mmCIF file of C-alpha atoms in Angstrom:
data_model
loop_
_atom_site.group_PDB
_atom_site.id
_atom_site.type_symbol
_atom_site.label_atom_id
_atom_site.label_comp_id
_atom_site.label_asym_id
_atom_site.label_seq_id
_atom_site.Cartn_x
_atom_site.Cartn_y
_atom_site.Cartn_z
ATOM 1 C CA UNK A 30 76.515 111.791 62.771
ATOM 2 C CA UNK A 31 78.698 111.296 65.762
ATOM 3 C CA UNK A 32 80.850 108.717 64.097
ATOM 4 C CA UNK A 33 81.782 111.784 61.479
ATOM 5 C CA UNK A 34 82.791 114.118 64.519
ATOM 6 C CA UNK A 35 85.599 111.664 65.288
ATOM 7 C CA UNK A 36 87.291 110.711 62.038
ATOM 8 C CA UNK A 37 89.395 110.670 61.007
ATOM 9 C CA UNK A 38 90.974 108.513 63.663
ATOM 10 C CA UNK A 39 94.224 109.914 65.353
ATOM 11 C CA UNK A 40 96.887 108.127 64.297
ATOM 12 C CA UNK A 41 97.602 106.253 67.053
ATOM 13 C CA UNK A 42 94.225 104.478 66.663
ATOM 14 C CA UNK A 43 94.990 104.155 63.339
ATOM 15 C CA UNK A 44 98.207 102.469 63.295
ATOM 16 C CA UNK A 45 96.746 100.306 65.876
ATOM 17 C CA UNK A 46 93.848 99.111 64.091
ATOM 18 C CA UNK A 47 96.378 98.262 60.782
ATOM 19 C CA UNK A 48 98.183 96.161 63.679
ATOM 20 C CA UNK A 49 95.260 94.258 64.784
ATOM 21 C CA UNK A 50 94.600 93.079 60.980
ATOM 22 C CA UNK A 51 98.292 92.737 60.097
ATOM 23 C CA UNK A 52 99.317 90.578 63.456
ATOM 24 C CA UNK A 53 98.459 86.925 64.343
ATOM 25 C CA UNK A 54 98.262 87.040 67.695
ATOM 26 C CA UNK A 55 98.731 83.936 70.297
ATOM 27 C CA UNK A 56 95.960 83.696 73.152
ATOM 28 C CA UNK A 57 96.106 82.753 76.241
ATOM 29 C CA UNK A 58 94.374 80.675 78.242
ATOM 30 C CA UNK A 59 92.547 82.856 81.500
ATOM 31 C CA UNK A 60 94.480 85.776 82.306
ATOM 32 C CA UNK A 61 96.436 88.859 80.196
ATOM 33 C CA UNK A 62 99.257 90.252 82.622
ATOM 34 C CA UNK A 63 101.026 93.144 80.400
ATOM 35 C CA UNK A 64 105.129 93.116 82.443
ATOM 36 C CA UNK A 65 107.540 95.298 81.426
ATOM 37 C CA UNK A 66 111.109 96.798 82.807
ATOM 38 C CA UNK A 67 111.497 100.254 83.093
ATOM 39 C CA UNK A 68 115.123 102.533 82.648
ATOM 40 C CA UNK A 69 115.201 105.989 82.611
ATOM 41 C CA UNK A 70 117.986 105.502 79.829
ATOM 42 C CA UNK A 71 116.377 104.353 76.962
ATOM 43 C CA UNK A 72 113.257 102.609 75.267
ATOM 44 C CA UNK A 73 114.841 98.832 74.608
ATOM 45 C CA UNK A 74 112.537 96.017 74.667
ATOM 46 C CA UNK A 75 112.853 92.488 73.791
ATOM 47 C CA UNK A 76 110.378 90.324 71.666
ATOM 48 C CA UNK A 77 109.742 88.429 74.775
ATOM 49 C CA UNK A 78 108.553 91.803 76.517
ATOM 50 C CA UNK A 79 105.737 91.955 74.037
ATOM 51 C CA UNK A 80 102.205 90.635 75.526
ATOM 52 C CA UNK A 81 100.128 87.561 73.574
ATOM 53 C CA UNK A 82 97.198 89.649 73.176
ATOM 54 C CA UNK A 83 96.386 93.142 74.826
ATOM 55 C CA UNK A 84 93.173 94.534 73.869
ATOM 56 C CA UNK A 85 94.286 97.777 75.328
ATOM 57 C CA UNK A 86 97.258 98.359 73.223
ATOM 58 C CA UNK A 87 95.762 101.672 71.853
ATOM 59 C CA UNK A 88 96.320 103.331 75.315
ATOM 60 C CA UNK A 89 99.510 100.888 76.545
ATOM 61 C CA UNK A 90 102.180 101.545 73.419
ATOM 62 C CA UNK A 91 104.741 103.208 75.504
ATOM 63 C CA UNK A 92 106.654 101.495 77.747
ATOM 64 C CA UNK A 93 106.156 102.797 81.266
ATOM 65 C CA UNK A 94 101.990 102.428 80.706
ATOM 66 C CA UNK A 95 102.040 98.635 79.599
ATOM 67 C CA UNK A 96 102.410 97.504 83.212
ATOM 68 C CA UNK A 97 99.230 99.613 84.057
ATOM 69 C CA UNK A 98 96.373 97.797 83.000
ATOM 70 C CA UNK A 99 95.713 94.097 83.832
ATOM 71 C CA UNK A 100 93.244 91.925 83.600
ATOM 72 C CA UNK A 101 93.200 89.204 86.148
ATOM 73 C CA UNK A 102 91.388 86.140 86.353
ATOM 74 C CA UNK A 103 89.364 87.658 89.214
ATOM 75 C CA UNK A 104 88.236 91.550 89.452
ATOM 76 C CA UNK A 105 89.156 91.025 92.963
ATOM 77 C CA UNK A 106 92.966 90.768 92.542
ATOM 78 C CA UNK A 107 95.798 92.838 92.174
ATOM 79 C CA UNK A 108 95.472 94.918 88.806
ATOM 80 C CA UNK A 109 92.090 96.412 89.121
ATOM 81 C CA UNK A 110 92.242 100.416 89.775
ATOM 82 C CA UNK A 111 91.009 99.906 93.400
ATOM 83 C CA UNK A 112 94.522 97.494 93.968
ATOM 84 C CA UNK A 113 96.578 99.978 92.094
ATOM 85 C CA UNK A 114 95.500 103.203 93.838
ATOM 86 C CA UNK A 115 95.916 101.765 97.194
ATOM 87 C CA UNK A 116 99.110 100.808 96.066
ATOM 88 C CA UNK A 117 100.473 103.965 94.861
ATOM 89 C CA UNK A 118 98.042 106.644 96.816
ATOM 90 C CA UNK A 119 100.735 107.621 99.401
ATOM 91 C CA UNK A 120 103.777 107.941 97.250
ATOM 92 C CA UNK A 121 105.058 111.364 95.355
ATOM 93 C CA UNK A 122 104.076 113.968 98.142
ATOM 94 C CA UNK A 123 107.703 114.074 99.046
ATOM 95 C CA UNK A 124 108.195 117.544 100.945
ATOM 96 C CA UNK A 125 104.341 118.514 100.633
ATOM 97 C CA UNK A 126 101.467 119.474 102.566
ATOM 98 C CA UNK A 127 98.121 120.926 102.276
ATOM 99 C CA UNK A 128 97.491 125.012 102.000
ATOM 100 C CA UNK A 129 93.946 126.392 102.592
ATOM 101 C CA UNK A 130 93.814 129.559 100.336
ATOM 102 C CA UNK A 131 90.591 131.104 100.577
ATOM 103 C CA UNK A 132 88.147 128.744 98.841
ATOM 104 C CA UNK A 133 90.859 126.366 97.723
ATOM 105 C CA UNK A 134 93.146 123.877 99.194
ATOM 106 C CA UNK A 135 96.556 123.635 97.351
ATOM 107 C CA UNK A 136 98.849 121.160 98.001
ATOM 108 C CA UNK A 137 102.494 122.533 98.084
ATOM 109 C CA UNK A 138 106.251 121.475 98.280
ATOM 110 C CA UNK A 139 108.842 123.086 100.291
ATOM 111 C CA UNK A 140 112.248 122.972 101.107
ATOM 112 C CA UNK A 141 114.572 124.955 102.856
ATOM 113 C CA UNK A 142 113.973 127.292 105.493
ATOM 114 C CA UNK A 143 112.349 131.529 105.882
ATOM 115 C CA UNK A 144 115.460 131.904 107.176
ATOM 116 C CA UNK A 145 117.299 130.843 104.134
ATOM 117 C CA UNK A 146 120.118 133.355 102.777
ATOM 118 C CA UNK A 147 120.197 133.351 99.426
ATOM 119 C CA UNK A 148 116.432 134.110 98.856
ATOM 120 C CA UNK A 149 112.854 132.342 97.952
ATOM 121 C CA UNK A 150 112.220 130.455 94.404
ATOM 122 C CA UNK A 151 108.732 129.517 93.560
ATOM 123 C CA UNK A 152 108.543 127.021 91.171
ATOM 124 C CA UNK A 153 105.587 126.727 88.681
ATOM 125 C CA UNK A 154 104.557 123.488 86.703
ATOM 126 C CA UNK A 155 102.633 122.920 83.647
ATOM 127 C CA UNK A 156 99.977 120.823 82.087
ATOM 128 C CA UNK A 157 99.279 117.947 81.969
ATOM 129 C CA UNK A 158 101.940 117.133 84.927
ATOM 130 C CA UNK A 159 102.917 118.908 88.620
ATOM 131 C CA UNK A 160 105.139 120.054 90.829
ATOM 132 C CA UNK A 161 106.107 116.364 91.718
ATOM 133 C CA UNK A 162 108.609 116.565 88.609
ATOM 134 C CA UNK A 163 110.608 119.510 90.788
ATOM 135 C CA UNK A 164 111.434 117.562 93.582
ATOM 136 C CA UNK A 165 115.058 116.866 93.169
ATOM 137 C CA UNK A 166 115.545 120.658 91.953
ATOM 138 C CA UNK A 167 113.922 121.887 94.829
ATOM 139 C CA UNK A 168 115.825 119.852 97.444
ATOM 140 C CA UNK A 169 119.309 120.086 96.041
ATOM 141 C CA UNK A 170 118.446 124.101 95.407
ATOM 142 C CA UNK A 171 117.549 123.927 99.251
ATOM 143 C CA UNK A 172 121.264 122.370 100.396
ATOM 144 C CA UNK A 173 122.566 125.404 98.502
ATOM 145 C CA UNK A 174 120.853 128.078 100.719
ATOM 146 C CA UNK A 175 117.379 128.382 98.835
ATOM 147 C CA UNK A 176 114.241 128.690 100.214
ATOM 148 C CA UNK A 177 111.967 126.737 97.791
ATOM 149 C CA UNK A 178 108.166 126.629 96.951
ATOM 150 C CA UNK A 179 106.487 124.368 94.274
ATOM 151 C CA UNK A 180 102.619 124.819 94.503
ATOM 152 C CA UNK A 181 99.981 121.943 92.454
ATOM 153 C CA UNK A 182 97.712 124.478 90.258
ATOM 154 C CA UNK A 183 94.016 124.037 91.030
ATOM 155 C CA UNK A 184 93.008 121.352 89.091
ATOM 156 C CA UNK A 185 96.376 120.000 88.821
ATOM 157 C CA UNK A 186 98.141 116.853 90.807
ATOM 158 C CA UNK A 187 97.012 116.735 94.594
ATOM 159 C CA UNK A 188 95.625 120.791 94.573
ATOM 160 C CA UNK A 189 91.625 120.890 94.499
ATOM 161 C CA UNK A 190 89.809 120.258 91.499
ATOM 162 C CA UNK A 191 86.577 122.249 91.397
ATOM 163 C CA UNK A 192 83.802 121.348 88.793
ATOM 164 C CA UNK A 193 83.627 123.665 86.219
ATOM 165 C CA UNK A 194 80.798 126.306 87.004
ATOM 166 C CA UNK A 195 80.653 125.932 90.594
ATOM 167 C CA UNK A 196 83.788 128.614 92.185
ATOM 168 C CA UNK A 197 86.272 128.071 89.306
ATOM 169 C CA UNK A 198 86.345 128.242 85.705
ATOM 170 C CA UNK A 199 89.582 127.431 84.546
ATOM 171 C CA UNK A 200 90.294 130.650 83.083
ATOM 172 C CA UNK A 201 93.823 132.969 83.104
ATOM 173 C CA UNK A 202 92.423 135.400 85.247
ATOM 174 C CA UNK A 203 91.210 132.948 88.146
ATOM 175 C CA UNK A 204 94.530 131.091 88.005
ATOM 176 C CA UNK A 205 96.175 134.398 88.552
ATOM 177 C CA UNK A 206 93.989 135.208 91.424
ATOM 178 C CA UNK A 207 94.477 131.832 93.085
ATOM 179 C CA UNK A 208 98.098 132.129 92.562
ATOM 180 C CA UNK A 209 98.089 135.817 94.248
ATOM 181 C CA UNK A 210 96.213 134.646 97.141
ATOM 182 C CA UNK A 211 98.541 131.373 97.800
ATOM 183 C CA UNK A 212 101.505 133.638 97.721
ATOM 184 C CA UNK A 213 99.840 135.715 100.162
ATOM 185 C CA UNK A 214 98.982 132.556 102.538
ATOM 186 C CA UNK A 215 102.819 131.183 102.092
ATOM 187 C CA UNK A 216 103.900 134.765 103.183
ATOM 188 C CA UNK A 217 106.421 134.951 100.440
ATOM 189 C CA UNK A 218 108.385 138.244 100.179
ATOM 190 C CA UNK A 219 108.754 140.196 97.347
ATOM 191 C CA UNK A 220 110.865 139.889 95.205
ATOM 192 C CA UNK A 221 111.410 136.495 95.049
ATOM 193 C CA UNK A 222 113.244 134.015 92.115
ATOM 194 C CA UNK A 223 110.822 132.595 89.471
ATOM 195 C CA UNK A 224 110.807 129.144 87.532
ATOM 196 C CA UNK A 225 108.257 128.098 85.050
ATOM 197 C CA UNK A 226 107.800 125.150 82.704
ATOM 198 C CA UNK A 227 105.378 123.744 80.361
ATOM 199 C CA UNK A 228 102.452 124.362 78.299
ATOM 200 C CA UNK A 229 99.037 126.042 79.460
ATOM 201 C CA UNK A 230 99.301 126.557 83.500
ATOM 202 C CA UNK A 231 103.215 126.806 82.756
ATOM 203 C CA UNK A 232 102.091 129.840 80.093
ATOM 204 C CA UNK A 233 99.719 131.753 82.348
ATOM 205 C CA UNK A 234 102.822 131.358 85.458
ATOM 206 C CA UNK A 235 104.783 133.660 82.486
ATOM 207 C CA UNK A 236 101.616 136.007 81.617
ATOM 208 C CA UNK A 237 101.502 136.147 85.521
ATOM 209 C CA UNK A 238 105.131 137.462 85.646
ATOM 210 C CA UNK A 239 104.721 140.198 82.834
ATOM 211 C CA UNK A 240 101.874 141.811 85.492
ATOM 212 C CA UNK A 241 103.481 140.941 88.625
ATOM 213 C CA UNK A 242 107.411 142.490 87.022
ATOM 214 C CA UNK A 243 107.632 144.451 90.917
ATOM 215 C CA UNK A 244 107.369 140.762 92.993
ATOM 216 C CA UNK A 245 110.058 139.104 91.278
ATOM 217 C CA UNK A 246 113.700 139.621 90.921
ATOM 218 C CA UNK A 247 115.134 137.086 88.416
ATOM 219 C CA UNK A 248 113.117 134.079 85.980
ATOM 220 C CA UNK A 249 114.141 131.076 84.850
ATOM 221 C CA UNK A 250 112.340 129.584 82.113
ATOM 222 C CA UNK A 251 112.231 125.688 81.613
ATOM 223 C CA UNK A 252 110.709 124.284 77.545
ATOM 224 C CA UNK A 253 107.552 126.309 77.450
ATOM 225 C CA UNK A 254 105.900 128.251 74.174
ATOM 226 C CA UNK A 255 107.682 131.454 73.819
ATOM 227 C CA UNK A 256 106.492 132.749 70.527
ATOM 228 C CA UNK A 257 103.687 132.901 68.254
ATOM 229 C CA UNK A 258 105.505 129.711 66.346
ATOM 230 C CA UNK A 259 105.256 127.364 69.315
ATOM 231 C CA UNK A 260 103.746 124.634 68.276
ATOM 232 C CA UNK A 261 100.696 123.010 69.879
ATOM 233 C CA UNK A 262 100.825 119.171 71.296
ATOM 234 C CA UNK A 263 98.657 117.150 70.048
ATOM 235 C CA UNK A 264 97.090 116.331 73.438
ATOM 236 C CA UNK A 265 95.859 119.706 73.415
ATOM 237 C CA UNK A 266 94.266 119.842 69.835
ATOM 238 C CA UNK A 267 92.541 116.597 70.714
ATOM 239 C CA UNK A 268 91.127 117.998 73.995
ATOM 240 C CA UNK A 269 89.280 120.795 71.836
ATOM 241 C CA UNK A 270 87.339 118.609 70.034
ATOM 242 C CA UNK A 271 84.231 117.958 70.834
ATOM 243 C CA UNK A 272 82.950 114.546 72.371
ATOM 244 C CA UNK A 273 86.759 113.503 71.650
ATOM 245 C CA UNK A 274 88.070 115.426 73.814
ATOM 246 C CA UNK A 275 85.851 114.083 76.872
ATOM 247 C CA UNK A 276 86.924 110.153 76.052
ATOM 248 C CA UNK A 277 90.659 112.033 76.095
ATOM 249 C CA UNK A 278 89.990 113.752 79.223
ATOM 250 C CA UNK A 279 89.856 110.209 80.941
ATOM 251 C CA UNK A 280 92.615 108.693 79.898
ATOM 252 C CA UNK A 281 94.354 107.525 83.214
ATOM 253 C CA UNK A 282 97.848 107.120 81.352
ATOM 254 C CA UNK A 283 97.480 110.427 79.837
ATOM 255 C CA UNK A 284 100.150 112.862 81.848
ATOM 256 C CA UNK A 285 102.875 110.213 81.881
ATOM 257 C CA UNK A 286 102.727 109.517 78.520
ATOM 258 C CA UNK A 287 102.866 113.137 77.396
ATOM 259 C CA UNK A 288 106.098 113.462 79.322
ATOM 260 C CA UNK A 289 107.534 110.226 77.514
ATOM 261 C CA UNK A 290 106.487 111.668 74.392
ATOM 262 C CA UNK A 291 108.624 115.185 74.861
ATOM 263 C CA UNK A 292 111.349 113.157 76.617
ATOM 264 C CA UNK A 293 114.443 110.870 75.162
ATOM 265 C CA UNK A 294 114.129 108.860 78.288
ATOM 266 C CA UNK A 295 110.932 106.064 79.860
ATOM 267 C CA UNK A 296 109.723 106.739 83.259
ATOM 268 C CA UNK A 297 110.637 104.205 85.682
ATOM 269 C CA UNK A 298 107.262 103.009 87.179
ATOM 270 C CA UNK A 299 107.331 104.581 90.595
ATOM 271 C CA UNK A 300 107.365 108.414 88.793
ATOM 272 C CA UNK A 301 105.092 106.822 86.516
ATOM 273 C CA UNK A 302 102.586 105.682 89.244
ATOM 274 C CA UNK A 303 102.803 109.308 90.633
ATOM 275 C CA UNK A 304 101.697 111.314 87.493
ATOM 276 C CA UNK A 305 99.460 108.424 87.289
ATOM 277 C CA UNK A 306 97.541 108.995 90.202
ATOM 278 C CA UNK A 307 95.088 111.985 90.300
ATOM 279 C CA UNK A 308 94.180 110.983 87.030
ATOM 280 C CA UNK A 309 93.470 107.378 88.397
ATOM 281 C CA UNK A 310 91.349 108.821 91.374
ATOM 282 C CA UNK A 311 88.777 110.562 90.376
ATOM 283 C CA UNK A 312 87.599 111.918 86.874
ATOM 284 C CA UNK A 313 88.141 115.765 88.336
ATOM 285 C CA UNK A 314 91.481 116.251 87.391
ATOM 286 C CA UNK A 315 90.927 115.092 83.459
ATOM 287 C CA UNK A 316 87.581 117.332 82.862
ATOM 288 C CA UNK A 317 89.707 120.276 84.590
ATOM 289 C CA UNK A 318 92.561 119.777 81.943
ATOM 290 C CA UNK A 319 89.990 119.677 79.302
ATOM 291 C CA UNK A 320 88.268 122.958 80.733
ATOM 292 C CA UNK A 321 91.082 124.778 80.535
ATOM 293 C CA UNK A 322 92.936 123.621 77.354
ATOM 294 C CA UNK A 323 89.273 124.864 75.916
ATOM 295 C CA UNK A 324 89.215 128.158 77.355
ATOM 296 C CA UNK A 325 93.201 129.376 76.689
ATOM 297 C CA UNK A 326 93.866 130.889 73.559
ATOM 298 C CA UNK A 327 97.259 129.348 72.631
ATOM 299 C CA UNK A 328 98.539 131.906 70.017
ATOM 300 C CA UNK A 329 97.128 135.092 72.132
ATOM 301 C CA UNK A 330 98.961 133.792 75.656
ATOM 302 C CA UNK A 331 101.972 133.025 73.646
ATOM 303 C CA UNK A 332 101.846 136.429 71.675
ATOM 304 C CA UNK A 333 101.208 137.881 75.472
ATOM 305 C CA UNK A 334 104.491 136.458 76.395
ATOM 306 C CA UNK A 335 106.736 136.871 73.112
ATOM 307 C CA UNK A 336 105.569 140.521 73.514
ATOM 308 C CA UNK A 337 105.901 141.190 76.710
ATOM 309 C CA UNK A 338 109.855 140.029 77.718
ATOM 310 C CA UNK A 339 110.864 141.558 74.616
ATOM 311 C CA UNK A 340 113.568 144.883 74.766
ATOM 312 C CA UNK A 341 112.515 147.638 76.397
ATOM 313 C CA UNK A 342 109.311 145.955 77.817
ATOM 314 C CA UNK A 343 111.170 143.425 80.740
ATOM 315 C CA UNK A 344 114.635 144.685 82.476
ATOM 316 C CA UNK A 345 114.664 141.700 84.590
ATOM 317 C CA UNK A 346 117.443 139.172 84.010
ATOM 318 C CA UNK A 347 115.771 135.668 82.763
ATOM 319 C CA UNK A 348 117.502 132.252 82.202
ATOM 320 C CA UNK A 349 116.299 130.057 79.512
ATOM 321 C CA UNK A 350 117.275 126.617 80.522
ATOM 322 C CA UNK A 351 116.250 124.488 77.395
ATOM 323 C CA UNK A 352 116.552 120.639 76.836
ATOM 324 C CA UNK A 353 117.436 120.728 73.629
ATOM 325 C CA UNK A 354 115.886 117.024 73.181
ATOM 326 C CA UNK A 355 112.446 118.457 73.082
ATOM 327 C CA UNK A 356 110.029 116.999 70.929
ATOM 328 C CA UNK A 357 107.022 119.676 71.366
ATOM 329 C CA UNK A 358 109.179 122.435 71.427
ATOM 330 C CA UNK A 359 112.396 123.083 68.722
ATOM 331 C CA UNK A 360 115.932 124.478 69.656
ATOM 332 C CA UNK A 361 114.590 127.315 67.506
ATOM 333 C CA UNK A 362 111.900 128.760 69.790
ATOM 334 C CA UNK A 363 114.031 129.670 72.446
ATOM 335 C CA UNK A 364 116.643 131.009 70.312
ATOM 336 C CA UNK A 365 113.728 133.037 68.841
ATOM 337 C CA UNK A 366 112.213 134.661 72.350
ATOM 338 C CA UNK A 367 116.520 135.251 72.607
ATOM 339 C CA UNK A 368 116.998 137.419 69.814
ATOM 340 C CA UNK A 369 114.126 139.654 70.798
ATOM 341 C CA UNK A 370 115.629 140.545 74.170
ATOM 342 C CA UNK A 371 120.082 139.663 73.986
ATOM 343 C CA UNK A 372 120.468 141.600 76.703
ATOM 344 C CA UNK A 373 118.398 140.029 79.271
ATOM 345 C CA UNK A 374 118.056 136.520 78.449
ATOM 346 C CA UNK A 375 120.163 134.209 78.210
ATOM 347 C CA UNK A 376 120.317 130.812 76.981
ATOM 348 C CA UNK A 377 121.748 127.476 78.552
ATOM 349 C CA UNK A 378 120.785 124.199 76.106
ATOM 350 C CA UNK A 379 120.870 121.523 78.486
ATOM 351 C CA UNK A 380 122.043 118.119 76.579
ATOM 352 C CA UNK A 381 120.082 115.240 77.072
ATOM 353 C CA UNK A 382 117.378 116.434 77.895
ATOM 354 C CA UNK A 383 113.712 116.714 76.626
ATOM 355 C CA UNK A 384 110.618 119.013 77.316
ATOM 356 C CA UNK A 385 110.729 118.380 81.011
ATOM 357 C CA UNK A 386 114.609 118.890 81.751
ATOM 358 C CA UNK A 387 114.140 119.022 85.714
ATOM 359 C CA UNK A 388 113.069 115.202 85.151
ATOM 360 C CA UNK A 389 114.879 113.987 82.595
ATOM 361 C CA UNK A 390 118.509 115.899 84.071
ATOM 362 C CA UNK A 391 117.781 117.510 87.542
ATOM 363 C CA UNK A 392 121.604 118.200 88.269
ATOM 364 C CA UNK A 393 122.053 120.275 85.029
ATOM 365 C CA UNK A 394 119.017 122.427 86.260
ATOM 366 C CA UNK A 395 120.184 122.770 89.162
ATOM 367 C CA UNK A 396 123.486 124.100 88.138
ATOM 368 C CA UNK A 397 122.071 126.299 85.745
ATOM 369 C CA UNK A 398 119.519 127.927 88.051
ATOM 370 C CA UNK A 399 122.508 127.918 91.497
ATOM 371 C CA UNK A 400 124.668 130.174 89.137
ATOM 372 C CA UNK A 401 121.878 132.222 87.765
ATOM 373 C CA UNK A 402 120.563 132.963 91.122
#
């Protein structure tokens, strides 16, 4: 009975199971060390690069996750998650710190100074990542005058991640109250510039804006679902079903390798490490991805926002900065959500780069966004 709830098996299990019957594989003699090399510019690997046997390979197919896993002769050693989170638990919290907000502690990036002339941006992340992947935006928006914020949703990179049931339930509504009452804590004026990317917390920053139109002056709008035709990642189909989606949940690898999946680029491994992380520390960050991929409603958010920033509805002037190397989300959305309001949005297709363009091409962000702002 539970065998028939999982089948059939996602392809990547699939191929991977036609590779172990296909492949003769050589063993070796005490220890499996997977090594790779990283660039940000491309995905080429030599035949040496490939490991003599990696009983793993189901999670470790991309590049930047191969070098994750080892098994070493003893449990003791370098490679085990203990070694690797010690190694990488003080890296990425360039610029943060932590934020009580009422029940919650956020943890939150910021540049610049109150004083700042040329105004506040808050900068909003989605799933499964954080606001790690605005770093270089956010400091090279800073040396231009801007006062910049870029809050961890609950449940999300270093924020808190509350059990399910117990304060928070991973719903639109409490993410909209948690982000009302951070805003509050941070003191930031209204209005203020907005930026949002990404699927699920990225889509509930938008539904946020179309009931909060009085606090902010201009958006920006980074690959996110736009219209009713968006599609879904497969991460998130997985993550509704049952059982499955709990063995997906866990999968330590699992943020980094959606980014590499959207992305024409690898992640070198110290950005890898960093996405890595939460997922690495505790099982709290997984279950709260799965809790709230299972509560949204993909096609009612996304009608919310097609709807709502259409003519007549939104007067507010909104930037649609789109790496046009996607592979979750076509050229052809955003030139959709254009057509329904020419007047207000407009569109800059940012070469190069893929569903997270303030990763894969910070400087064309940030050029977009300094002459929008």
């Amino acid at each position: 009975m539970a065998w028939a709830l999982l089948s059939p098996l996602p392809p990547s299990l699939t191929a991977y199971a036609a590779k172990m019957k296909n492949t003769n594989y050589r063993r070796r003699a005490t220890t499996i060390i997977l090594n790779t090399t990283n660039s940000e510019g491309g995905k080429n690997k030599g035949k040496d690069d490939a490991p003599a046997f990696n009983p793993f390979g189901f999670v470790t197919d991309n590049p930047s996750s191969r070098s994750a896993i080892q098994l070493p002769e003893s449990p003791a050693e370098d490679g085990n998650v203990g070694q690797m989170l010690y190694r990488i638990e003080d890296k990425g919290k360039e610029y943060g710190s932590y934020v009580k907000s009422g029940k919650f502690t956020w943890f939150v990036r910021e540049t610049g100074s109150p004083e700042s002339q040329k105004g506040t941006i808050v900068f909003l992340h989605g799933a499964p990542t954080q606001s790690y992947s605005y770093r270089v935006v956010m400091s090279q928006m800073s040396d231009y005058g801007f006062h910049c914020f870029a809050p961890d949703w609950i449940g999300f990179g270093f924020s808190d991640k509350p059990q399910p049931g117990y304060g928070f339930d991973y719903t639109e509504k409490e993410f909209h109250e948690a982000l009302d009452a951070l805003l509050e804590v941070l003191d930031i004026k209204s209005p203020f510039f907005l930026v949002v990317q990404g699927f699920l917390v990225g889509s509930y920053g938008l539904t946020w804006a179309l009931k909060n139109k009085s606090k902010i002056s201009r958006i920006a709008i980074l690959n996110s679902p736009l219209t009713v035709s968006s599609p879904v990642p497969r991460l998130f189909q997985q993550l509704r079903i049952p059982f499955y989606g709990e063995f997906t949940s866990q999968n330590a690898i699992m943020a980094e390798r959606f980014i590499e999946a959207g992305s024409p680029y690898v992640l070198k491994t110290e950005k890898a490490d960093v996405y890595r992380l939460p997922y690495l520390a505790s099982s709290g960050p997984g279950f709260a991805l799965l809790e709230a991929a299972r509560k949204i409603n993909f096609r009612d958010i996304s009608s919310q926002i097609a709807d709502g920033f259409a003519t007549e509805r939104w007067d507010k002037p909104i930037l649609l900065a789109w790496g046009i190397v996607d592979k979750y989300l076509p050229q052809s959305v955003a030139e959709e959500f254009q057509k329904r309001n020419p007047d207000i949005v407009k569109l800059k297709l940012i070469e190069g780069a893929g569903h997270m363009p303030q990763e894969d091409w910070p400087e064309k962000v940030v050029d977009a966004l300094r002459l929008f702002f």
